[in-house]
XYZ file of C-alpha atoms in Angstrom:
720
model
C 30.363 -6.488 -105.964
C 28.750 -6.998 -102.551
C 30.511 -10.370 -102.116
C 33.813 -8.709 -102.996
C 33.293 -5.919 -100.325
C 32.227 -8.479 -97.732
C 35.339 -10.532 -98.492
C 37.561 -7.433 -98.016
C 35.970 -6.674 -94.675
C 36.467 -10.187 -93.447
C 40.097 -10.067 -94.499
C 40.717 -6.789 -92.725
C 38.962 -8.088 -89.588
C 41.129 -11.236 -89.490
C 44.188 -9.101 -90.120
C 43.295 -6.909 -87.159
C 42.847 -9.888 -84.907
C 46.316 -11.312 -85.438
C 48.085 -7.973 -85.532
C 46.607 -6.456 -82.360
C 49.972 -5.760 -80.767
C 52.867 -4.162 -82.513
C 56.168 -5.936 -81.961
C 57.335 -5.207 -78.415
C 60.814 -3.876 -77.866
C 63.231 -6.664 -76.906
C 65.718 -6.091 -74.051
C 69.038 -7.936 -74.269
C 70.006 -9.405 -70.925
C 73.689 -9.494 -69.938
C 75.207 -12.873 -69.154
C 76.981 -13.133 -65.857
C 80.643 -14.104 -65.668
C 80.366 -15.519 -62.153
C 77.242 -16.973 -60.652
C 75.683 -15.093 -57.719
C 75.359 -17.041 -54.481
C 71.656 -17.518 -53.655
C 71.700 -16.378 -49.953
C 69.410 -13.274 -49.819
C 72.317 -10.837 -50.125
C 72.894 -8.541 -53.085
C 76.606 -8.096 -52.662
C 77.573 -10.415 -55.616
C 79.326 -8.869 -58.641
C 76.771 -10.515 -60.940
C 74.034 -8.109 -59.788
C 76.082 -5.044 -60.661
C 75.967 -5.984 -64.378
C 72.495 -7.447 -64.301
C 69.417 -5.888 -65.900
C 67.586 -3.615 -63.485
C 63.874 -3.040 -63.359
C 62.259 -0.419 -61.006
C 59.333 1.072 -62.946
C 56.667 -0.913 -61.177
C 52.947 -0.010 -61.400
C 49.943 -1.339 -59.531
C 47.742 -4.128 -60.671
C 45.674 -4.002 -57.504
C 43.691 -2.233 -56.142
C 43.639 -0.244 -59.491
C 45.649 -0.440 -62.709
C 48.682 1.683 -63.566
C 49.232 3.782 -60.322
C 52.473 4.563 -58.652
C 53.225 1.890 -55.936
C 53.136 2.763 -52.263
C 56.584 1.134 -51.716
C 59.688 1.039 -53.806
C 60.815 -2.195 -55.614
C 63.981 -3.002 -57.547
C 64.433 -6.271 -59.432
C 67.550 -7.800 -61.082
C 67.941 -10.388 -63.823
C 70.888 -12.135 -65.292
C 71.803 -15.664 -66.518
C 74.383 -18.145 -67.670
C 74.203 -21.187 -69.989
C 72.283 -23.290 -67.465
C 70.236 -21.033 -65.241
C 68.314 -17.770 -64.852
C 69.243 -15.673 -61.773
C 66.654 -13.293 -60.381
C 66.814 -10.969 -57.238
C 64.450 -8.475 -55.893
C 64.814 -5.867 -53.132
C 61.287 -4.997 -51.673
C 61.558 -1.778 -49.674
C 59.002 -1.177 -46.954
C 58.687 1.841 -44.608
C 57.055 -0.425 -42.019
C 59.125 -3.645 -42.262
C 57.730 -4.999 -38.936
C 54.308 -5.271 -40.608
C 55.553 -7.564 -43.473
C 53.818 -10.983 -43.238
C 55.926 -14.011 -43.700
C 55.300 -17.602 -42.596
C 57.691 -20.667 -42.424
C 55.635 -23.316 -44.258
C 55.741 -26.123 -46.746
C 55.898 -24.982 -50.396
C 52.817 -23.891 -52.249
C 50.931 -22.997 -49.060
C 50.538 -19.171 -49.447
C 49.056 -18.364 -45.977
C 48.224 -14.799 -47.047
C 51.893 -13.728 -46.922
C 53.708 -10.982 -48.758
C 55.303 -12.511 -51.856
C 57.237 -11.849 -54.967
C 56.953 -13.731 -58.332
C 59.143 -14.166 -61.341
C 57.188 -15.231 -64.449
C 58.780 -16.475 -67.664
C 57.020 -17.233 -71.050
C 59.949 -19.365 -72.289
C 58.213 -20.345 -75.548
C 57.167 -16.667 -76.104
C 53.848 -17.911 -77.288
C 51.843 -15.529 -75.050
C 49.465 -18.421 -74.118
C 51.192 -19.836 -71.001
C 53.957 -18.950 -68.564
C 55.849 -20.532 -65.709
C 56.010 -18.647 -62.479
C 58.333 -18.902 -59.490
C 57.215 -17.270 -56.278
C 58.683 -16.764 -52.825
C 57.628 -15.194 -49.618
C 60.042 -12.955 -47.675
C 61.702 -16.035 -46.009
C 62.392 -17.834 -49.240
C 59.477 -20.309 -49.014
C 58.634 -21.379 -52.495
C 55.579 -21.722 -54.704
C 55.551 -22.398 -58.391
C 53.298 -23.347 -61.260
C 51.949 -21.968 -64.438
C 49.898 -19.052 -65.710
C 47.217 -19.168 -68.439
C 46.745 -16.619 -71.110
C 44.796 -14.409 -68.676
C 47.571 -14.805 -66.106
C 45.397 -16.995 -63.772
C 47.826 -19.020 -61.581
C 47.841 -22.829 -61.201
C 50.218 -24.092 -58.509
C 50.001 -27.755 -59.421
C 53.394 -27.970 -61.156
C 56.389 -28.627 -58.841
C 59.881 -27.688 -60.141
C 63.341 -27.912 -58.575
C 65.006 -24.471 -58.058
C 66.834 -22.491 -55.402
C 65.443 -19.557 -53.425
C 66.623 -17.574 -50.348
C 64.844 -14.758 -48.576
C 65.930 -12.393 -45.854
C 64.322 -9.622 -43.832
C 66.229 -6.311 -43.847
C 65.965 -3.112 -41.923
C 64.214 -1.515 -44.991
C 62.103 -4.485 -46.188
C 63.306 -7.830 -47.561
C 65.392 -9.375 -50.260
C 64.724 -12.538 -52.321
C 67.164 -14.335 -54.628
C 66.349 -17.225 -57.029
C 68.248 -19.561 -59.300
C 66.057 -21.283 -61.880
C 67.708 -24.127 -63.863
C 66.720 -23.824 -67.538
C 65.969 -27.587 -67.597
C 62.654 -26.611 -65.804
C 61.592 -24.681 -68.953
C 60.616 -25.539 -72.507
C 62.131 -23.591 -75.340
C 63.399 -24.239 -78.920
C 67.082 -24.843 -79.594
C 68.425 -21.649 -81.084
C 71.526 -19.480 -80.635
C 69.399 -16.551 -79.630
C 65.978 -16.720 -77.950
C 63.278 -14.186 -77.155
C 61.200 -14.905 -74.093
C 58.581 -12.878 -72.177
C 58.936 -12.040 -68.551
C 57.116 -10.274 -65.749
C 57.842 -9.491 -62.076
C 55.132 -9.136 -59.428
C 55.110 -8.126 -55.724
C 52.248 -8.406 -53.295
C 51.947 -6.329 -50.054
C 49.569 -8.297 -47.916
C 48.331 -5.686 -45.482
C 47.534 -3.194 -48.293
C 46.003 -5.711 -50.707
C 48.404 -4.176 -53.252
C 50.082 -5.961 -56.158
C 52.657 -4.104 -58.204
C 54.023 -5.413 -61.577
C 56.784 -4.774 -64.017
C 55.965 -4.290 -66.849
C 52.725 -2.427 -66.264
C 49.596 -4.301 -67.164
C 46.555 -2.443 -68.454
C 43.312 -4.208 -69.745
C 43.157 -1.693 -72.626
C 46.367 -3.262 -74.111
C 45.054 -6.755 -74.739
C 45.922 -10.241 -73.365
C 47.899 -10.422 -70.130
C 50.822 -12.405 -71.429
C 51.183 -10.319 -74.561
C 52.039 -7.477 -72.294
C 55.160 -9.254 -70.790
C 58.515 -7.615 -71.281
C 60.386 -9.319 -74.121
C 63.998 -10.310 -73.291
C 66.794 -11.816 -75.461
C 69.055 -14.616 -74.235
C 71.892 -16.177 -76.210
C 73.796 -19.425 -76.140
C 71.882 -21.170 -73.505
C 71.687 -24.895 -73.031
C 68.396 -26.644 -73.566
C 68.575 -30.125 -72.061
C 66.243 -33.034 -72.473
C 65.175 -33.679 -68.998
C 65.496 -37.243 -67.531
C 64.348 -37.991 -63.990
C 63.232 -40.963 -61.978
C 61.280 -41.032 -58.723
C 61.338 -44.559 -57.220
C 59.085 -44.925 -54.170
C 58.490 -47.539 -51.499
C 55.248 -47.650 -49.418
C 54.408 -49.816 -46.468
C 50.772 -49.673 -45.111
C 48.362 -51.502 -42.802
C 44.608 -51.034 -42.250
C 42.592 -52.491 -39.442
C 38.739 -52.914 -39.879
C 35.972 -53.525 -37.386
C 34.370 -56.825 -38.241
C 31.647 -58.705 -36.309
C 32.269 -56.699 -33.129
C 36.062 -56.831 -33.297
C 38.764 -54.565 -34.600
C 40.546 -57.022 -36.838
C 44.208 -56.283 -37.544
C 45.104 -56.069 -41.247
C 48.307 -57.264 -42.876
C 51.301 -55.002 -43.623
C 51.377 -54.522 -47.361
C 54.507 -53.255 -49.184
C 54.481 -51.643 -52.641
C 57.120 -50.408 -54.955
C 56.295 -47.666 -57.522
C 58.131 -45.468 -59.932
C 57.473 -42.211 -61.686
C 59.637 -40.852 -64.489
C 59.909 -37.730 -66.676
C 61.752 -38.054 -70.017
C 62.369 -35.293 -72.487
C 61.699 -36.795 -75.858
C 62.562 -33.490 -77.547
C 63.378 -30.047 -76.231
C 59.659 -29.360 -76.332
C 57.966 -32.772 -75.764
C 57.976 -34.627 -72.409
C 56.876 -38.093 -71.447
C 55.657 -38.691 -67.919
C 54.955 -42.159 -66.626
C 53.950 -43.723 -63.333
C 53.583 -47.247 -62.205
C 51.831 -48.254 -59.034
C 51.673 -44.736 -57.594
C 50.774 -44.139 -53.994
C 49.090 -40.910 -52.692
C 48.705 -41.716 -49.059
C 50.361 -38.421 -48.008
C 47.826 -36.265 -49.904
C 45.682 -34.156 -47.740
C 42.195 -35.671 -47.302
C 39.347 -33.788 -49.044
C 37.504 -31.252 -46.831
C 34.072 -32.558 -46.005
C 31.285 -30.960 -48.059
C 27.488 -30.923 -47.554
C 26.478 -34.174 -49.163
C 22.765 -34.203 -48.419
C 19.970 -33.297 -50.853
C 22.172 -33.049 -53.864
C 20.968 -32.624 -57.451
C 24.506 -33.299 -58.808
C 27.527 -35.148 -57.561
C 30.019 -33.144 -55.616
C 33.196 -31.990 -57.373
C 36.558 -32.419 -55.650
C 39.759 -30.759 -56.853
C 42.658 -32.912 -58.003
C 45.405 -33.206 -55.290
C 47.552 -36.049 -56.664
C 50.952 -34.809 -57.984
C 51.033 -36.959 -61.203
C 47.576 -35.866 -62.330
C 48.018 -32.260 -61.164
C 50.863 -31.415 -63.595
C 49.656 -30.416 -67.096
C 46.012 -29.714 -65.997
C 46.152 -26.230 -67.591
C 45.736 -27.761 -71.087
C 42.998 -30.205 -70.127
C 40.523 -27.332 -69.756
C 38.387 -25.965 -72.592
C 37.118 -22.655 -73.766
C 33.638 -21.136 -73.196
C 32.616 -22.198 -69.801
C 31.670 -19.030 -67.896
C 30.025 -19.184 -64.448
C 26.655 -20.822 -64.574
C 27.109 -23.280 -67.426
C 26.560 -26.853 -66.690
C 29.430 -28.591 -68.408
C 32.429 -27.839 -66.172
C 35.157 -30.361 -67.139
C 35.862 -32.509 -70.070
C 38.651 -34.169 -68.246
C 38.119 -34.685 -64.498
C 41.117 -36.827 -63.423
C 39.368 -37.464 -60.028
C 37.244 -39.996 -61.959
C 40.514 -42.117 -62.011
C 40.292 -43.532 -58.544
C 43.180 -46.003 -58.044
C 45.572 -45.960 -61.008
C 47.949 -48.841 -61.628
C 49.506 -47.154 -64.668
C 49.653 -43.585 -66.003
C 51.247 -42.156 -69.116
C 51.340 -38.536 -70.234
C 52.896 -36.982 -73.381
C 52.736 -33.149 -73.483
C 54.479 -30.231 -75.017
C 54.939 -28.310 -78.280
C 55.630 -29.410 -81.850
C 57.319 -26.405 -83.437
C 56.258 -23.020 -82.273
C 52.485 -23.233 -82.941
C 51.351 -26.753 -82.164
C 50.586 -27.967 -78.649
C 49.704 -31.543 -77.718
C 48.700 -33.157 -74.380
C 47.693 -36.752 -73.926
C 46.960 -39.029 -71.045
C 46.458 -42.783 -70.663
C 45.578 -44.509 -67.350
C 44.536 -47.895 -66.086
C 42.266 -47.620 -63.040
C 41.999 -50.618 -60.770
C 38.861 -49.704 -58.841
C 36.408 -47.814 -61.057
C 34.054 -45.488 -59.245
C 30.242 -45.777 -59.206
C 30.131 -49.031 -61.135
C 28.226 -52.263 -60.438
C 29.615 -54.528 -57.722
C 30.276 -57.343 -60.219
C 32.774 -55.069 -62.029
C 34.595 -53.701 -58.962
C 37.574 -55.982 -59.622
C 37.972 -54.982 -63.275
C 40.213 -52.368 -64.755
C 38.920 -49.260 -66.501
C 40.952 -47.612 -69.277
C 41.129 -43.847 -69.690
C 42.504 -42.052 -72.745
C 42.755 -38.351 -73.567
C 44.230 -36.501 -76.512
C 44.407 -32.732 -76.771
C 45.709 -30.616 -79.618
C 45.775 -26.854 -79.991
C 46.984 -24.655 -82.897
C 48.237 -21.343 -81.470
C 47.162 -18.314 -83.547
C 48.865 -15.405 -81.767
C 48.311 -13.553 -78.433
C 45.899 -15.796 -76.516
C 43.959 -17.077 -79.568
C 43.944 -20.776 -80.518
C 41.914 -23.542 -82.181
C 41.840 -26.941 -80.423
C 40.656 -30.504 -80.652
C 39.676 -32.854 -77.780
C 39.216 -36.661 -77.844
C 38.561 -38.905 -74.793
C 37.718 -42.629 -74.462
C 36.701 -44.766 -71.485
C 36.386 -48.576 -71.427
C 35.222 -51.005 -68.717
C 34.411 -54.499 -69.850
C 31.375 -54.108 -72.197
C 30.883 -50.398 -71.341
C 32.336 -47.669 -73.606
C 32.195 -43.902 -73.687
C 33.812 -41.643 -76.355
C 33.936 -37.848 -76.761
C 35.361 -35.666 -79.503
C 35.140 -32.058 -80.494
C 36.575 -28.688 -81.053
C 37.112 -25.530 -78.904
C 38.846 -22.201 -79.373
C 39.444 -18.711 -78.363
C 39.712 -15.755 -80.787
C 40.685 -12.292 -79.637
C 38.500 -9.779 -81.420
C 39.908 -6.638 -79.855
C 42.316 -5.603 -77.149
C 39.549 -5.868 -74.562
C 37.338 -8.446 -76.132
C 37.374 -12.198 -77.142
C 35.118 -14.899 -78.417
C 35.250 -18.443 -77.008
C 33.505 -21.603 -78.262
C 33.265 -25.374 -77.973
C 31.364 -28.139 -79.635
C 31.626 -31.757 -78.356
C 29.887 -35.002 -79.379
C 29.610 -38.001 -77.027
C 28.995 -41.668 -77.855
C 28.146 -44.304 -75.185
C 27.631 -47.976 -75.557
C 26.653 -50.578 -72.942
C 26.024 -54.119 -74.166
C 23.543 -53.503 -77.041
C 22.327 -50.057 -75.940
C 23.804 -47.049 -77.775
C 23.311 -43.309 -77.256
C 24.894 -40.076 -78.403
C 24.634 -36.474 -77.550
C 26.215 -33.050 -77.959
C 27.345 -30.087 -75.864
C 28.067 -26.825 -77.667
C 28.283 -23.138 -76.915
C 29.920 -19.852 -77.360
C 30.568 -16.789 -75.199
C 31.622 -13.231 -75.790
C 33.886 -11.519 -73.177
C 34.683 -7.872 -72.670
C 37.165 -6.827 -69.892
C 38.204 -3.316 -69.304
C 39.196 -1.267 -66.277
C 35.694 -0.161 -65.501
C 33.490 -2.851 -67.141
C 33.314 -6.673 -67.240
C 30.725 -8.179 -69.568
C 29.874 -11.879 -70.552
C 27.214 -13.102 -72.913
C 26.799 -16.789 -73.984
C 24.621 -19.326 -75.734
C 24.992 -23.021 -74.689
C 23.174 -26.241 -75.224
C 23.707 -29.699 -73.649
C 21.488 -32.476 -74.934
C 19.673 -35.005 -72.840
C 21.857 -37.880 -74.029
C 25.226 -36.152 -73.686
C 27.554 -38.145 -71.412
C 31.228 -38.125 -70.425
C 32.694 -40.582 -68.126
C 35.907 -38.602 -67.749
C 34.332 -35.141 -67.357
C 31.985 -33.470 -64.949
C 28.591 -31.814 -65.520
C 25.865 -30.841 -63.149
C 22.837 -30.963 -65.458
C 21.969 -31.841 -69.073
C 19.041 -31.393 -71.368
C 19.253 -27.540 -71.273
C 19.620 -24.566 -73.574
C 21.228 -21.763 -71.514
C 21.830 -18.065 -71.939
C 24.267 -16.796 -69.275
C 24.767 -13.021 -68.807
C 27.180 -11.140 -66.528
C 27.823 -7.406 -66.210
C 29.888 -5.529 -63.619
C 30.886 -1.911 -63.162
C 34.076 -1.212 -61.164
C 34.545 1.960 -59.205
C 37.990 2.560 -57.797
C 38.861 4.790 -54.841
C 41.995 6.637 -53.885
C 41.668 5.640 -50.260
C 43.985 3.502 -48.209
C 41.165 1.305 -46.880
C 38.334 1.424 -49.422
C 39.744 0.205 -52.670
C 36.972 -0.846 -55.106
C 33.240 -1.102 -55.314
C 31.668 -3.374 -57.988
C 27.914 -3.657 -58.478
C 27.048 -6.631 -60.748
C 24.236 -8.478 -62.407
C 24.522 -12.236 -63.140
C 21.822 -14.316 -64.824
C 21.206 -17.735 -66.388
C 18.075 -18.268 -68.436
C 17.529 -21.975 -69.355
C 15.066 -23.854 -71.524
C 14.618 -27.303 -70.004
C 14.413 -29.855 -72.909
C 12.469 -32.364 -70.665
C 9.561 -30.087 -69.638
C 9.854 -27.581 -72.584
C 9.730 -24.725 -70.006
C 12.013 -21.869 -69.150
C 13.671 -21.272 -65.746
C 15.507 -18.115 -64.786
C 18.256 -17.419 -62.262
C 18.964 -13.716 -61.529
C 21.528 -12.348 -59.119
C 21.901 -8.668 -58.200
C 25.006 -8.087 -56.132
C 27.540 -5.645 -54.713
C 31.278 -6.417 -54.100
C 33.503 -4.282 -51.976
C 37.302 -4.606 -51.875
C 39.116 -3.233 -48.773
C 42.634 -3.317 -47.425
C 43.861 -6.285 -45.351
C 42.793 -8.665 -48.161
C 39.190 -7.939 -47.235
C 36.352 -8.840 -49.692
C 32.693 -8.364 -48.974
C 29.927 -9.521 -51.310
C 26.179 -9.156 -50.781
C 23.586 -10.438 -53.253
C 19.978 -11.180 -53.709
C 18.653 -14.077 -55.874
C 15.470 -13.805 -57.929
C 15.205 -17.315 -59.335
C 13.340 -20.406 -60.062
C 14.293 -23.930 -61.019
C 12.664 -26.889 -62.736
C 12.829 -30.301 -61.095
C 10.602 -33.373 -61.508
C 8.533 -31.507 -64.091
C 7.675 -28.773 -61.519
C 8.979 -25.259 -61.170
C 10.188 -24.101 -57.751
C 11.317 -20.778 -56.283
C 15.026 -20.380 -55.451
C 14.718 -16.784 -54.180
C 17.411 -16.117 -51.531
C 19.863 -13.691 -49.901
C 23.601 -14.335 -49.805
C 26.630 -12.744 -48.068
C 30.324 -13.615 -48.187
C 33.190 -11.988 -46.273
C 36.893 -12.737 -46.168
C 39.471 -10.686 -44.276
C 42.907 -10.700 -42.626
C 42.594 -8.061 -39.948
C 45.862 -9.063 -38.279
C 48.915 -10.892 -39.628
C 48.201 -13.874 -37.306
C 44.338 -13.975 -37.931
C 42.338 -14.805 -41.110
C 38.501 -14.913 -41.055
C 35.985 -16.130 -43.614
C 32.192 -16.193 -43.524
C 29.557 -17.281 -46.044
C 25.790 -17.339 -45.530
C 22.733 -18.011 -47.755
C 19.085 -18.165 -46.732
C 15.996 -18.617 -48.962
C 13.864 -21.055 -50.809
C 15.138 -24.526 -51.549
C 14.118 -27.748 -53.232
C 13.886 -31.296 -51.903
C 15.694 -33.189 -54.685
C 13.698 -36.342 -54.499
C 11.870 -37.337 -57.625
C 9.107 -39.229 -55.670
C 8.365 -36.426 -53.220
C 9.866 -33.254 -54.675
C 8.742 -30.211 -52.772
C 9.696 -26.631 -51.856
C 11.061 -25.531 -48.516
C 13.321 -23.128 -46.697
C 17.029 -23.767 -46.535
C 19.934 -22.123 -44.917
C 23.629 -22.690 -45.474
C 26.609 -20.985 -43.846
C 30.277 -21.538 -43.299
C 32.705 -19.988 -40.882
C 36.404 -20.273 -41.144
C 39.321 -18.975 -38.955
C 43.095 -19.412 -39.476
C 45.333 -18.656 -36.557
C 49.104 -18.078 -36.899
C 50.408 -17.218 -33.472
C 54.005 -17.838 -34.655
C 55.650 -17.932 -38.120
C 55.887 -21.717 -37.814
C 52.518 -22.761 -36.490
C 49.127 -22.566 -38.232
C 45.724 -23.846 -37.109
C 42.649 -23.527 -39.248
C 39.065 -24.167 -38.044
C 36.024 -24.525 -40.223
C 32.322 -25.010 -39.593
C 29.940 -25.833 -42.456
C 26.211 -25.939 -41.724
C 23.013 -26.589 -43.700
C 19.402 -27.168 -42.735
C 16.107 -27.541 -44.652
C 12.523 -27.100 -43.448
C 9.754 -28.420 -45.704
C 7.040 -26.153 -44.428
C 7.661 -24.777 -40.921
C 10.276 -25.099 -38.269
C 8.677 -28.245 -36.891
C 9.096 -30.067 -40.269
C 12.792 -30.337 -40.465
C 14.123 -32.691 -43.155
C 17.777 -32.442 -42.230
C 20.312 -30.600 -40.158
C 24.058 -31.039 -40.802
C 27.230 -29.599 -39.339
C 30.768 -30.441 -40.407
C 33.561 -29.244 -38.129
C 37.062 -29.516 -39.346
C 40.479 -28.506 -37.998
C 43.866 -28.593 -39.684
C 46.925 -27.775 -37.613
C 50.464 -27.651 -38.987
C 53.745 -27.209 -37.103
C 56.464 -26.350 -39.615
C 59.794 -26.940 -37.866
C 61.655 -25.562 -40.874
C 61.099 -25.382 -44.616
C 61.764 -29.187 -44.946
C 59.969 -30.752 -42.051
C 56.388 -30.382 -40.841
C 53.800 -32.173 -38.615
C 50.106 -32.015 -39.666
C 46.912 -33.094 -37.957
C 43.448 -33.214 -39.412
C 40.203 -33.766 -37.386
C 36.772 -33.719 -38.900
C 33.283 -34.552 -37.461
C 30.058 -34.860 -39.472
C 27.035 -34.555 -37.253
C 24.623 -35.984 -39.903
C 26.602 -39.175 -40.614
C 27.860 -39.253 -37.001
C 31.316 -39.810 -38.356
C 34.577 -38.643 -36.673
C 37.871 -39.014 -38.443
C 41.478 -37.955 -37.645
C 44.875 -38.394 -39.174
C 48.365 -37.209 -38.526
C 51.414 -36.879 -40.860
C 55.078 -36.289 -40.314
C 56.647 -35.176 -43.577
C 60.124 -34.335 -44.663
C 60.587 -32.925 -48.180
C 64.149 -32.099 -49.361
C 62.926 -31.187 -52.925
C 59.698 -32.110 -54.594
C 59.866 -35.931 -55.041
C 62.549 -36.559 -52.432
C 60.413 -37.219 -49.379
C 59.814 -39.265 -46.336
C 56.200 -39.519 -44.902
C 54.973 -41.271 -41.808
C 51.261 -41.227 -41.166
C 48.317 -42.577 -39.064
C 44.599 -42.287 -39.451
C 41.548 -43.398 -37.497
C 37.835 -43.391 -38.012
C 34.986 -43.427 -35.385
C 31.258 -43.927 -35.892
C 28.269 -43.742 -33.508
C 27.315 -47.355 -33.662
C 27.733 -50.696 -31.783
C 27.663 -54.418 -32.400
C 24.536 -56.207 -30.877
C 25.894 -59.715 -31.577
C 24.109 -59.739 -34.978
C 24.481 -56.423 -36.778
C 25.832 -52.955 -36.168
C 23.147 -50.650 -34.717
C 23.098 -46.842 -34.003
C 24.569 -45.823 -30.618
C 25.372 -42.744 -28.600
C 28.933 -43.877 -28.223
C 31.820 -43.740 -30.723
C 33.168 -46.985 -32.025
C 36.679 -47.054 -33.483
C 35.851 -48.738 -36.854
C 39.138 -48.303 -38.732
C 42.839 -47.579 -38.156
C 45.527 -47.127 -40.744
C 49.275 -46.672 -40.732
C 51.548 -45.854 -43.602
C 55.214 -45.189 -44.377
C 56.446 -43.827 -47.716
C 59.830 -42.803 -48.945
C 60.849 -41.573 -52.499
C 63.850 -40.107 -54.122
C 64.003 -37.725 -57.155
C 66.912 -38.357 -59.355
C 67.603 -35.928 -62.241
C 70.156 -35.976 -64.965
């Protein structure tokens, strides 16, 4: 009897999970008889018969309030494209922020976004964004509507300032989207507008945390008789480069080296795409900003910037990794240093099955023995997910890495289950296997977390364990051999004030059992976050913490402050500061000390076409007193961009590291017609404080030009 009752309760609970939202009303969109001209004017006949949306509500600074400015959006389509327009009214149009820049830059501008869940799976969405001048940004949203701008698509946009605000028009070819072949399709869509100076975002339809997952609240629309095409595109490229190196007191000229490469995208079905690249070149990619690389316990993490590996990153993540956990990535494509070949297959099989796979051959593996530096490493990834409704899914991960007689494998499961409109459970469990010659090891990483998000409260609770022998050559983790309990709780107070928007006191903690020493460590943060107008965020916190290192326990008590603000349209300021107890991460002479870190950033935009950004990063460590300094490091960086128009820009980057006494600079002239059709011309140079004494290089007070590099790249994106 008890078993029967328990069984009924479980069935009712599961039923409630997968029927959280009643079927949303579907709006039939009218097809246009004549295509509108994308020019920033709303005088085309197509807009008179288009669907109109004007019932916008705020998402920021608070949910569901009437917007401060009026917004009207329009939507229509034909067999091959979606057409979207939006009129953003503003009673102070001279205060609208708009910059002429390359795509995907942002710059704190006002913007509008059109989001489309073409599969209607409520798990991912494409978005197409424009500032008031028609400058594009695009990418994908995850189930929580977090944006990822790594995907670049080909579409049209035009923006124009008006006496009462601005107008943006878009044409989005359907070949950019994935959807099943049917006579009639239901998709989800959303429109968003951001008013920079007010830190205000307004959306249609209205989003409320009490209604469940973000994408499940999209407006459902119906389209009929549209053409789904299997995409086919080729991007051949040609690169010519030369590098000069300083050798035995002389700057020795290098040889000009030419390389041909090709990248392709082939639609295998309407839902599955094959991406391939051979001999890719990423010379034009912006160099990584310098980070403090002294006294590190874990390797630094750098974001992926290379276009081929950026696309599709949203499904290479895994569930249950709240802030404070040590396993951060199962697939970190930055571990692929210099690929010769890359292959990706991704998309959906039917409505509920998602796959994503990657294979790459790496010519110069990172962090391996010198005798293997001329060997090739092989990377393989397979990802599968079964979609369960709303943002719930069950998934599988498998990765493999091979280099000569070294092997590393990982496999496991992850998932997310929505347990209520404001709550969800996430979990993962992975097993790793490593082999080098006759040595074999295996380990596991597993954990789960419970999330509650409402208007007033945010709560996280988790249990995680990563064993001492767990390893992943493709992923990224900061520590292993720990059982961890992370906790987060925040209370949000909203204010009806034009300048003071939100106040959020919070508590974050991480309590860990170190498997090596069999002792507990604890990290507790009490903080206060304040949101103001002009995109201003202020956070102040205190750390009450300790950390185990080299079988000793050290204090990590500290005070931290972060501030970011845009007080004027042409000025952005950022500041971060932390001071407190630190650890000298040296096994042989581990000790406690006092450390200070701070960073100051300033972005200047004196005109709509010129931006210059300055950044200073500083860190110092004193072992006992101010006379016992172990290190003092400053990194100064400047990026300046002159955007002549939306196609052509000139960029310079200068960076100096006082600790390594290293100065670098590079310039790039870049023309981009559409993503993939580009011409780049670049030069870079490096200087170090050293000199040649006829035998070896020794430290010096003068800079020596140790390297010069030139490159030229051209590519063309051909689509069928």
